[in-house]
Coordinates of C-alpha atoms (C1' of nucleotides) in Angstrom, one line a residue:
Chain A
X1 CA 0.0 0.0 0.0
X2 CA 1.3 3.4 -0.9
X3 CA 1.9 5.7 2.0
X4 CA -0.5 8.6 2.6
X5 CA 0.7 11.4 4.8
X6 CA -0.7 14.8 5.7
X7 CA 0.4 18.1 7.0
X8 CA -2.3 19.4 9.3
X9 CA -1.7 23.0 10.4
X10 CA -4.2 25.0 12.3
X11 CA -4.7 28.5 10.9
X12 CA -4.2 30.3 14.2
X13 CA -1.2 32.3 13.1
X14 CA 1.5 32.6 10.5
X15 CA 3.3 29.5 9.3
X16 CA 6.4 29.3 11.4
X17 CA 9.6 27.5 10.6
X18 CA 8.8 24.5 12.9
X19 CA 5.5 23.9 11.1
X20 CA 7.3 24.4 7.8
X21 CA 9.8 21.7 8.8
X22 CA 7.0 19.3 9.6
X23 CA 5.4 20.0 6.3
X24 CA 8.7 19.5 4.5
X25 CA 9.4 16.1 6.2
X26 CA 5.9 14.9 5.3
X27 CA 6.5 16.0 1.8
X28 CA 9.9 14.4 1.7
X29 CA 8.5 11.1 3.0
X30 CA 5.7 11.1 0.4
X31 CA 8.0 12.0 -2.5
X32 CA 10.7 9.6 -1.5
X33 CA 8.3 6.7 -1.1
X34 CA 5.9 7.4 -4.0
X35 CA 3.2 8.2 -1.5
X36 CA 0.5 10.9 -1.4
X37 CA 0.9 14.2 0.5
X38 CA -2.3 15.7 1.7
X39 CA -3.0 19.1 3.1
X40 CA -5.5 19.3 5.9
X41 CA -6.5 22.5 7.6
X42 CA -7.4 21.9 11.2
X43 CA -9.8 24.8 11.8
X44 CA -11.9 23.5 14.7
X45 CA -11.0 26.2 17.1
X46 CA -13.6 28.7 16.3
X47 CA -12.2 31.2 18.8
X48 CA -8.7 31.5 17.3
X49 CA -9.4 30.3 13.8
X50 CA -8.7 33.1 11.2
X51 CA -9.8 32.3 7.6
X52 CA -7.6 34.9 6.0
X53 CA -4.6 33.1 7.6
X54 CA -5.5 30.0 5.7
X55 CA -4.8 31.7 2.4
X56 CA -1.5 33.0 3.8
X57 CA -0.6 29.5 4.9
X58 CA -1.2 28.0 1.4
X59 CA 0.8 30.8 -0.1
X60 CA 3.8 30.1 2.1
X61 CA 3.7 26.4 1.3
X62 CA 3.6 27.1 -2.4
X63 CA 6.5 29.5 -2.0
X64 CA 8.5 26.8 -0.4
X65 CA 7.7 24.5 -3.3
X66 CA 5.9 21.9 -1.1
X67 CA 3.1 21.0 -3.5
X68 CA 0.3 18.8 -2.1
X69 CA -1.5 16.0 -4.0
X70 CA -4.9 16.3 -2.2
X71 CA -6.7 19.0 -0.4
X72 CA -6.8 21.4 1.2
X73 CA -9.4 19.6 3.2
X74 CA -11.0 21.7 5.9
X75 CA -11.7 19.9 9.1
X76 CA -14.6 22.2 9.9
X77 CA -16.5 20.7 7.0
X78 CA -16.3 17.3 8.7
X79 CA -18.4 18.4 11.7
X80 CA -21.3 16.0 11.0
X81 CA -18.9 13.0 10.7
X82 CA -17.2 13.9 13.9
X83 CA -20.6 14.3 15.6
X84 CA -21.6 10.8 14.3
X85 CA -18.5 9.2 15.7
X86 CA -19.0 10.8 19.1
X87 CA -22.6 9.8 19.2
X88 CA -21.6 6.2 18.4
X89 CA -19.0 6.3 21.3
X90 CA -21.8 7.5 23.6
X91 CA -24.0 4.6 22.6
X92 CA -21.3 2.1 22.8
X93 CA -20.3 3.3 26.3
X94 CA -16.8 4.5 25.3
X95 CA -17.7 8.0 26.2
X96 CA -20.1 9.9 28.5
X97 CA -21.8 13.2 28.7
X98 CA -20.6 15.7 31.3
X99 CA -21.6 19.2 32.5
X100 CA -19.5 22.3 33.1
X101 CA -18.3 21.0 36.5
X102 CA -17.1 17.9 34.8
X103 CA -19.8 15.8 36.5
X104 CA -21.0 12.8 34.5
X105 CA -24.6 13.2 33.2
X106 CA -26.9 10.3 32.4
X107 CA -27.7 9.7 28.8
X108 CA -26.4 8.4 25.5
X109 CA -27.5 11.2 23.2
X110 CA -25.4 14.1 22.2
X111 CA -27.0 17.1 24.0
X112 CA -26.6 20.8 23.5
X113 CA -24.7 22.4 26.4
X114 CA -23.0 19.2 27.4
X115 CA -19.5 18.1 26.7
X116 CA -18.4 14.5 26.0
X117 CA -15.5 12.7 27.7
X118 CA -13.9 9.6 26.5
X119 CA -13.7 6.9 29.2
X120 CA -10.1 6.0 30.0
X121 CA -9.8 2.2 30.5
X122 CA -8.0 1.1 33.7
X123 CA -4.8 -0.7 34.0
X124 CA -4.0 -1.0 30.3
X125 CA -0.6 -0.6 28.7
X126 CA -0.4 1.1 25.3
X127 CA 2.6 0.7 23.2
X128 CA 3.5 1.7 19.7
X129 CA 6.6 1.9 17.5
X130 CA 7.6 5.4 16.5
X131 CA 9.7 5.6 13.4
X132 CA 12.0 8.1 15.0
X133 CA 11.8 7.2 18.7
X134 CA 11.3 3.5 18.7
X135 CA 9.1 1.7 21.1
X136 CA 7.1 4.1 23.3
X137 CA 4.8 2.9 26.2
X138 CA 2.2 4.5 28.3
X139 CA -0.1 3.2 31.1
X140 CA -3.7 4.3 31.0
X141 CA -3.6 4.6 34.7
X142 CA -1.6 7.8 34.2
X143 CA -4.1 9.2 31.8
X144 CA -7.5 10.8 32.5
X145 CA -10.8 10.8 30.8
X146 CA -10.5 13.4 28.2
X147 CA -12.9 15.7 26.4
X148 CA -13.6 14.8 22.8
X149 CA -16.7 17.1 22.2
X150 CA -17.2 20.6 23.5
X151 CA -20.4 21.8 25.1
X152 CA -20.6 24.3 22.3
X153 CA -21.1 21.5 19.8
X154 CA -17.6 21.2 18.3
X155 CA -15.1 18.4 18.3
X156 CA -11.8 18.5 20.1
X157 CA -8.5 18.2 18.4
X158 CA -7.7 14.6 19.4
X159 CA -11.1 13.4 18.1
X160 CA -11.1 15.3 14.9
X161 CA -7.5 14.3 14.3
X162 CA -8.2 10.6 14.9
X163 CA -11.4 10.5 12.8
X164 CA -9.9 12.4 9.9
X165 CA -6.7 10.4 9.8
X166 CA -8.8 7.2 9.7
X167 CA -11.3 8.5 7.1
X168 CA -8.5 9.8 4.9
X169 CA -6.6 6.6 5.1
X170 CA -3.5 8.2 6.6
X171 CA -0.8 5.6 6.9
X172 CA 1.9 7.7 8.5
X173 CA 1.5 10.5 10.9
X174 CA 4.7 12.6 10.8
X175 CA 4.6 15.6 13.2
X176 CA 6.3 17.4 16.1
X177 CA 7.3 15.7 19.3
X178 CA 5.0 18.0 21.3
X179 CA 2.2 15.7 20.1
X180 CA 3.8 12.5 21.3
X181 CA 2.0 12.4 24.6
X182 CA -1.3 12.5 22.8
X183 CA -0.8 9.3 20.9
X184 CA -2.2 6.9 23.5
X185 CA -5.4 8.8 23.5
X186 CA -5.7 8.8 19.8
X187 CA -4.9 5.1 19.7
X188 CA -7.8 4.5 22.1
X189 CA -10.1 6.5 19.9
X190 CA -9.0 4.6 16.8
X191 CA -9.6 1.3 18.6
X192 CA -13.1 2.4 19.6
X193 CA -13.8 3.1 16.0
X194 CA -12.4 -0.2 15.1
X195 CA -9.8 1.0 12.6
X196 CA -6.1 0.4 12.0
X197 CA -3.5 2.6 13.7
X198 CA -1.3 4.7 11.4
X199 CA 2.5 4.5 11.9
X200 CA 3.8 7.5 13.9
X201 CA 7.0 9.5 13.5
X202 CA 7.6 12.3 15.9
X203 CA 10.1 14.9 14.8
X204 CA 12.5 16.5 17.3
X205 CA 11.3 20.0 18.2
X206 CA 12.9 23.2 16.9
X207 CA 13.9 25.3 19.8
X208 CA 15.0 28.9 20.5
X209 CA 18.3 29.9 22.2
X210 CA 16.7 29.1 25.6
X211 CA 16.1 25.6 24.3
X212 CA 12.3 26.0 24.5
X213 CA 9.9 25.0 21.8
X214 CA 9.7 27.6 19.0
X215 CA 6.5 29.5 19.4
X216 CA 4.9 32.0 17.1
X217 CA 4.3 34.2 20.0
X218 CA 7.7 34.7 21.6
X219 CA 9.9 33.8 18.7
X220 CA 10.3 35.8 15.4
X221 CA 10.2 32.7 13.2
X222 CA 7.4 33.2 10.6
X223 CA 8.4 31.8 7.2
X224 CA 7.1 35.0 5.7
X225 CA 9.6 37.0 7.7
X226 CA 12.5 35.2 6.1
X227 CA 11.0 35.6 2.7
X228 CA 10.8 39.3 3.3
X229 CA 14.4 39.4 4.6
X230 CA 15.5 38.1 1.2
X231 CA 16.0 34.4 1.8
X232 CA 15.4 32.0 -1.1
X233 CA 12.8 29.3 -0.8
X234 CA 15.2 26.6 -2.0
X235 CA 17.7 27.7 0.7
X236 CA 15.0 27.6 3.3
X237 CA 13.9 24.1 2.6
X238 CA 17.5 23.0 2.3
X239 CA 18.3 24.4 5.7
X240 CA 15.1 23.1 7.3
X241 CA 15.9 19.6 6.0
X242 CA 19.2 19.8 7.9
X243 CA 17.5 20.3 11.2
X244 CA 17.1 16.8 12.6
X245 CA 18.5 15.1 9.7
X246 CA 21.9 14.9 7.9
X247 CA 22.9 13.5 4.5
X248 CA 25.0 10.4 4.9
X249 CA 27.7 11.7 2.6
X250 CA 28.0 15.0 4.4
X251 CA 27.1 17.2 1.5
X252 CA 24.7 19.6 3.1
X253 CA 23.9 22.1 0.3
X254 CA 21.8 20.2 -2.2
X255 CA 18.5 20.6 -4.0
X256 CA 15.2 19.2 -2.8
X257 CA 15.1 16.6 -5.6
X258 CA 18.5 15.3 -4.5
X259 CA 17.4 15.2 -0.9
X260 CA 14.3 13.2 -1.9
X261 CA 16.6 10.6 -3.3
X262 CA 18.5 10.0 0.0
X263 CA 15.9 11.0 2.6
X264 CA 14.9 8.3 5.0
X265 CA 12.5 9.2 7.9
X266 CA 14.3 6.6 10.1
X267 CA 17.5 8.6 9.9
X268 CA 15.9 11.5 11.7
X269 CA 17.4 12.5 15.0
X270 CA 15.7 12.4 18.3
X271 CA 17.2 15.5 19.9
X272 CA 15.8 19.0 19.6
X273 CA 17.5 21.4 17.2
X274 CA 18.3 25.1 17.3
X275 CA 17.5 27.3 14.3
X276 CA 20.8 28.9 13.5
X277 CA 20.4 32.0 11.4
X278 CA 24.1 32.2 10.6
X279 CA 24.2 28.8 9.0
X280 CA 21.0 29.6 7.2
X281 CA 22.6 32.8 5.8
X282 CA 25.6 30.9 4.7
X283 CA 23.4 28.4 2.8
X284 CA 21.3 31.3 1.4
X285 CA 24.4 33.1 0.1
X286 CA 25.5 29.9 -1.6
X287 CA 22.2 29.6 -3.5
X288 CA 22.3 33.3 -4.3
X289 CA 25.7 33.0 -5.9
X290 CA 24.5 30.0 -8.0
X291 CA 21.6 31.9 -9.5
X292 CA 21.7 32.7 -13.2
X293 CA 21.9 36.4 -14.1
X294 CA 18.4 36.3 -15.3
X295 CA 17.0 34.5 -12.3
X296 CA 18.9 36.8 -9.9
X297 CA 17.5 39.9 -11.6
X298 CA 14.0 38.6 -11.3
X299 CA 14.4 37.6 -7.6
X300 CA 16.1 40.8 -6.5
X301 CA 13.5 43.0 -8.2
X302 CA 11.3 43.5 -5.1
X303 CA 14.2 44.9 -3.2
X304 CA 15.3 47.5 -5.8
X305 CA 11.8 48.5 -7.0
X306 CA 9.3 50.2 -4.8
X307 CA 10.5 50.8 -1.3
X308 CA 14.2 51.0 -2.2
X309 CA 16.0 53.8 -0.4
X310 CA 16.3 56.1 -3.4
X311 CA 14.0 58.3 -5.4
X312 CA 12.3 56.0 -7.9
X313 CA 13.0 58.4 -10.8
X314 CA 16.8 58.1 -10.2
X315 CA 16.9 54.4 -10.7
X316 CA 18.6 53.2 -13.8
X317 CA 17.9 49.6 -14.5
X318 CA 20.8 49.3 -17.0
X319 CA 23.3 50.5 -14.4
X320 CA 21.8 48.1 -11.9
X321 CA 22.1 45.3 -14.4
X322 CA 25.8 46.0 -14.7
X323 CA 26.2 46.2 -11.0
X324 CA 24.3 42.9 -10.5
X325 CA 27.3 41.1 -11.9
X326 CA 29.5 42.7 -9.4
X327 CA 27.4 42.3 -6.2
X328 CA 25.5 39.0 -6.6
X329 CA 28.4 37.0 -5.1
X330 CA 28.6 39.3 -2.1
X331 CA 25.0 39.1 -0.8
X332 CA 23.9 37.0 2.1
X333 CA 20.3 37.8 1.5
X334 CA 18.5 39.7 -1.2
X335 CA 17.7 42.5 1.2
X336 CA 21.5 43.3 1.2
X337 CA 21.3 44.4 -2.4
X338 CA 20.2 48.0 -2.0
X339 CA 23.1 49.1 0.2
X340 CA 25.5 47.8 -2.4
X341 CA 24.2 50.1 -5.1
X342 CA 22.3 52.9 -3.4
X343 CA 25.1 55.5 -3.9
X344 CA 24.4 55.3 -7.7
X345 CA 20.9 56.4 -7.3
X346 CA 21.1 58.9 -4.5
X347 CA 22.1 62.6 -5.0
X348 CA 24.6 62.2 -2.1
X349 CA 26.0 59.0 -0.9
X350 CA 24.5 57.9 2.4
X351 CA 27.7 58.1 4.5
X352 CA 28.2 55.5 7.1
X353 CA 29.6 57.2 10.2
X354 CA 31.9 54.3 11.2
X355 CA 33.3 54.0 7.7
X356 CA 34.0 57.8 7.7
X357 CA 35.7 57.7 11.0
X358 CA 37.8 54.8 10.1
X359 CA 39.1 56.0 6.8
X360 CA 39.3 59.8 7.4
X361 CA 40.8 59.6 10.8
X362 CA 43.8 61.5 9.5
X363 CA 42.2 64.4 7.6
X364 CA 45.6 65.6 6.3
X365 CA 46.4 62.3 4.6
X366 CA 42.9 61.8 3.4
X367 CA 42.8 65.3 1.9
X368 CA 46.1 65.0 0.3
X369 CA 45.3 61.6 -1.1
X370 CA 41.9 62.6 -2.4
X371 CA 43.6 65.7 -3.9
X372 CA 46.0 63.6 -5.9
X373 CA 43.3 61.3 -7.0
X374 CA 41.1 64.2 -8.1
X375 CA 43.9 65.8 -10.1
X376 CA 44.8 62.7 -11.9
X377 CA 41.1 61.9 -12.6
X378 CA 40.6 65.3 -14.3
X379 CA 41.5 64.3 -17.8
X380 CA 42.4 60.6 -17.8
X381 CA 40.9 57.8 -19.8
X382 CA 37.7 56.7 -18.0
X383 CA 38.6 53.0 -17.7
X384 CA 38.8 50.6 -14.9
X385 CA 42.5 49.8 -15.2
X386 CA 43.4 53.4 -15.7
X387 CA 41.5 54.5 -12.6
X388 CA 43.1 51.7 -10.6
X389 CA 46.5 52.7 -11.7
X390 CA 46.0 56.3 -10.9
X391 CA 44.8 55.6 -7.4
X392 CA 47.8 53.3 -6.9
X393 CA 50.1 56.1 -7.9
X394 CA 48.2 58.6 -5.7
X395 CA 48.6 56.2 -2.8
X396 CA 52.4 56.0 -3.4
X397 CA 52.6 59.7 -3.0
X398 CA 51.3 59.5 0.6
X399 CA 53.1 56.2 1.2
X400 CA 50.0 54.0 1.1
X401 CA 49.4 50.7 -0.7
X402 CA 46.3 50.4 -2.9
X403 CA 44.4 48.5 -0.2
X404 CA 44.6 51.4 2.1
X405 CA 44.6 54.1 -0.5
X406 CA 41.4 53.1 -2.0
X407 CA 39.5 53.3 1.3
X408 CA 39.0 57.1 1.5
X409 CA 38.0 57.3 -2.1
X410 CA 35.6 54.4 -1.6
X411 CA 33.9 56.2 1.3
X412 CA 33.8 59.5 -0.6
X413 CA 32.2 57.9 -3.6
X414 CA 30.0 55.2 -2.0
X415 CA 29.7 56.2 1.6
X416 CA 31.0 52.9 3.0
X417 CA 34.1 50.8 3.4
X418 CA 32.3 47.8 2.1
X419 CA 30.9 47.6 -1.4
X420 CA 31.3 46.5 -5.0
X421 CA 34.6 46.7 -6.8
X422 CA 35.3 50.4 -6.8
X423 CA 37.2 51.1 -10.1
X424 CA 34.9 49.0 -12.2
X425 CA 31.8 50.6 -10.6
X426 CA 33.2 54.1 -11.3
X427 CA 34.2 53.5 -14.9
X428 CA 31.0 51.6 -15.8
X429 CA 28.3 53.3 -13.9
X430 CA 29.5 56.8 -13.0
X431 CA 30.6 59.8 -14.9
X432 CA 33.9 61.7 -14.3
X433 CA 31.9 64.7 -13.1
X434 CA 29.9 62.7 -10.5
X435 CA 33.1 61.1 -9.1
X436 CA 34.9 64.4 -8.9
X437 CA 32.0 66.1 -7.3
X438 CA 31.9 63.5 -4.6
X439 CA 35.6 63.7 -4.0
X440 CA 35.3 67.4 -3.7
X441 CA 32.3 67.2 -1.3
X442 CA 34.2 64.7 0.9
X443 CA 37.2 67.0 1.1
X444 CA 35.0 69.9 2.2
X445 CA 33.6 67.7 5.0
X446 CA 37.0 66.7 6.4
Chain B
rG1 C1' 3.7 16.5 41.2
rC2 C1' 2.8 12.7 37.6
rC3 C1' 3.7 10.7 32.6
rC4 C1' 6.7 10.7 28.1
rC5 C1' 11.1 12.0 25.4
rG6 C1' 16.0 13.5 24.9
rU7 C1' 21.7 14.4 25.9
rU8 C1' 28.5 13.8 20.3
rC9 C1' 32.7 20.6 19.4
rG10 C1' 29.4 27.4 20.7
rU11 C1' 25.5 25.6 16.7
rC12 C1' 23.7 21.8 13.0
rU13 C1' 25.2 17.0 12.3
rA14 C1' 28.3 11.9 10.8
rG15 C1' 28.8 7.7 13.8
rU16 C1' 24.1 1.5 14.7
rG17 C1' 30.5 -2.8 19.3
rG18 C1' 36.8 -2.7 16.6
rC19 C1' 37.9 1.5 10.4
rC20 C1' 37.2 6.9 16.3
rU21 C1' 44.2 9.5 19.1
rA22 C1' 35.4 10.9 17.1
rG23 C1' 34.6 13.0 10.8
rG24 C1' 32.0 17.2 8.2
rA25 C1' 29.4 22.0 8.0
rC26 C1' 28.4 26.9 10.2
rG27 C1' 30.8 30.2 13.6
rC28 C1' 35.3 31.9 15.7
rC29 C1' 40.9 32.7 15.5
rA30 C1' 45.5 33.0 12.5
rG31 C1' 47.8 33.1 7.5
rG32 C1' 47.5 33.3 2.0
rU33 C1' 45.0 35.6 -2.2
rU34 C1' 42.7 40.4 -3.1
rC35 C1' 41.1 47.7 -4.7
rU36 C1' 37.1 47.0 0.3
rC37 C1' 33.8 43.1 1.4
rA38 C1' 32.5 38.5 -0.2
rA39 C1' 34.3 34.2 -2.6
rC40 C1' 38.4 30.9 -2.6
rU41 C1' 42.5 28.7 0.1
rU42 C1' 45.9 26.8 4.3
rG43 C1' 46.1 25.9 9.3
rG44 C1' 43.9 26.2 14.2
rU45 C1' 39.9 26.1 18.1
rA46 C1' 36.4 23.0 20.4
rG47 C1' 32.6 17.6 21.9
rC48 C1' 30.9 11.6 23.1
rA49 C1' 26.6 14.9 30.4
rC50 C1' 28.2 11.8 34.8
rG51 C1' 28.6 7.0 37.4
rG52 C1' 28.3 1.9 37.2
rG53 C1' 27.9 -2.5 34.4
rU54 C1' 28.1 -6.1 29.8
rU55 C1' 32.3 -7.2 26.5
rC56 C1' 38.8 -9.1 24.6
rG57 C1' 37.0 -4.2 23.0
rA58 C1' 31.6 0.9 24.1
rA59 C1' 30.3 7.5 21.6
rU60 C1' 27.6 3.0 20.1
rC61 C1' 24.3 -2.2 24.5
rC62 C1' 22.1 -2.3 29.8
rC63 C1' 21.1 0.2 34.6
rG64 C1' 21.2 4.5 37.6
rU65 C1' 22.1 9.8 38.4
rA66 C1' 22.1 14.8 36.6
rC67 C1' 20.5 18.2 33.4
rG68 C1' 17.1 19.8 29.5
rG69 C1' 12.5 19.5 26.9
rG70 C1' 7.4 18.1 25.9
rG71 C1' 2.7 16.7 27.8
rU72 C1' -0.7 16.8 31.7
rA73 C1' -7.0 22.5 28.6
rC74 C1' -14.4 22.2 26.8
rC75 C1' -6.0 25.2 22.5
rA76 C1' -4.0 22.6 18.4

RNA sequence: GCCCCGUUCGUCUAGUGGCCUAGGACGCCAGGUUCUCAACUUGGUAGCACGGGUUCGAAUCCCGUACGGGGUACCA
């Protein structure tokens, strides 16, 4: 039988990286086994459920490239089926009615204003084999009767989850470890329905620096935030796959299709993992560098279009296209792009204070150097090699090597010590007049 | 409290009884290359939580301890 798995988020907030990782591992399992990946929206919590978030959720999953084969199926549409199962439980004596004070109420008919609790059998041992954790055992004596139906006429998570998994023919439930404790209850529910148990695989949790479970409330971990920071979806899924799993050959940066080939759910770790933004950035920059020119231009567009830190009318797409070749390899995220080119589209460079202090700390030297540079730039050939040569010579006059000598000029022209290759940028994207103006402006500010 | 789960460099991981004086990646440090940065490159840093067993041999198996986490809702 072909595996059937599902990702079952509840639309109570933005998709966060932990959920995305669960979605990814379900997807990987389905794709690597030839199974079916189903999307199910668990929207039974009427209080917190927000329909508009569902659309957002689907968008994020699409962005990540985690396409689903069936669904989205909305749990809220299965209300009648859930009611039917609960009613049967009541009739068969598996469950009982109870009031607001948790007192048992006589009767076997679902009644408005009354909740339903599942009766926990006494003295039973419940074991199951988890694909990640191995054999896990619980005693029913440690568990209590639990609510499966709210007094407001809606099903509880465990019930809806068990019924839907059974009805959808889910063969493998792959999800976060925070749900491990709920398994014995679900198994009891499944037994009461007389259906087979799915196989479980509980993924290690993703934790914050305090080693606590990542939460949408206290941790800034929405997938959308990373998209907006300029991370690539392929880098995101690649990094997420590395949390709790490692490729046997040690090659970490590889595409999703390649990961599908070597992924095995049984290789997943048991221990919680910390989401390390530095490593994520490293992976992202690697994917960024590997982008074709055309692809890069397309992806970077949102960061240099509307909202970029320069007047829109100053933007010159041809200049940017030239610059793209020079800066693509330097970016860690797409949002780094503007600050590598902003000086071209601003009237005045946006001068970074630290950079200024560092390079102009000796105003005499800086002024003399910039003076020599300006003089030699007056009527030279406007070419990369020529400019580089002239700055080298200017540097020699104040006893500085090119590495040091270019710094004040770079800050005068671009406003920062870090940026694209200076001489090429000047010769290709700036006029002699512009450069001389900036040198002269900088000297006045010394 | 009770139940369940976990513990290899700072971080993510490889490791399924001998190939481990524990490998890789990120980070960090030092050097090379270089017009800055990045990239690239050379080297370095740092770990099997602890204590008992089992075994000729244990990071790997067993028991205990410590620490961490998850659950224990008419949330999911």
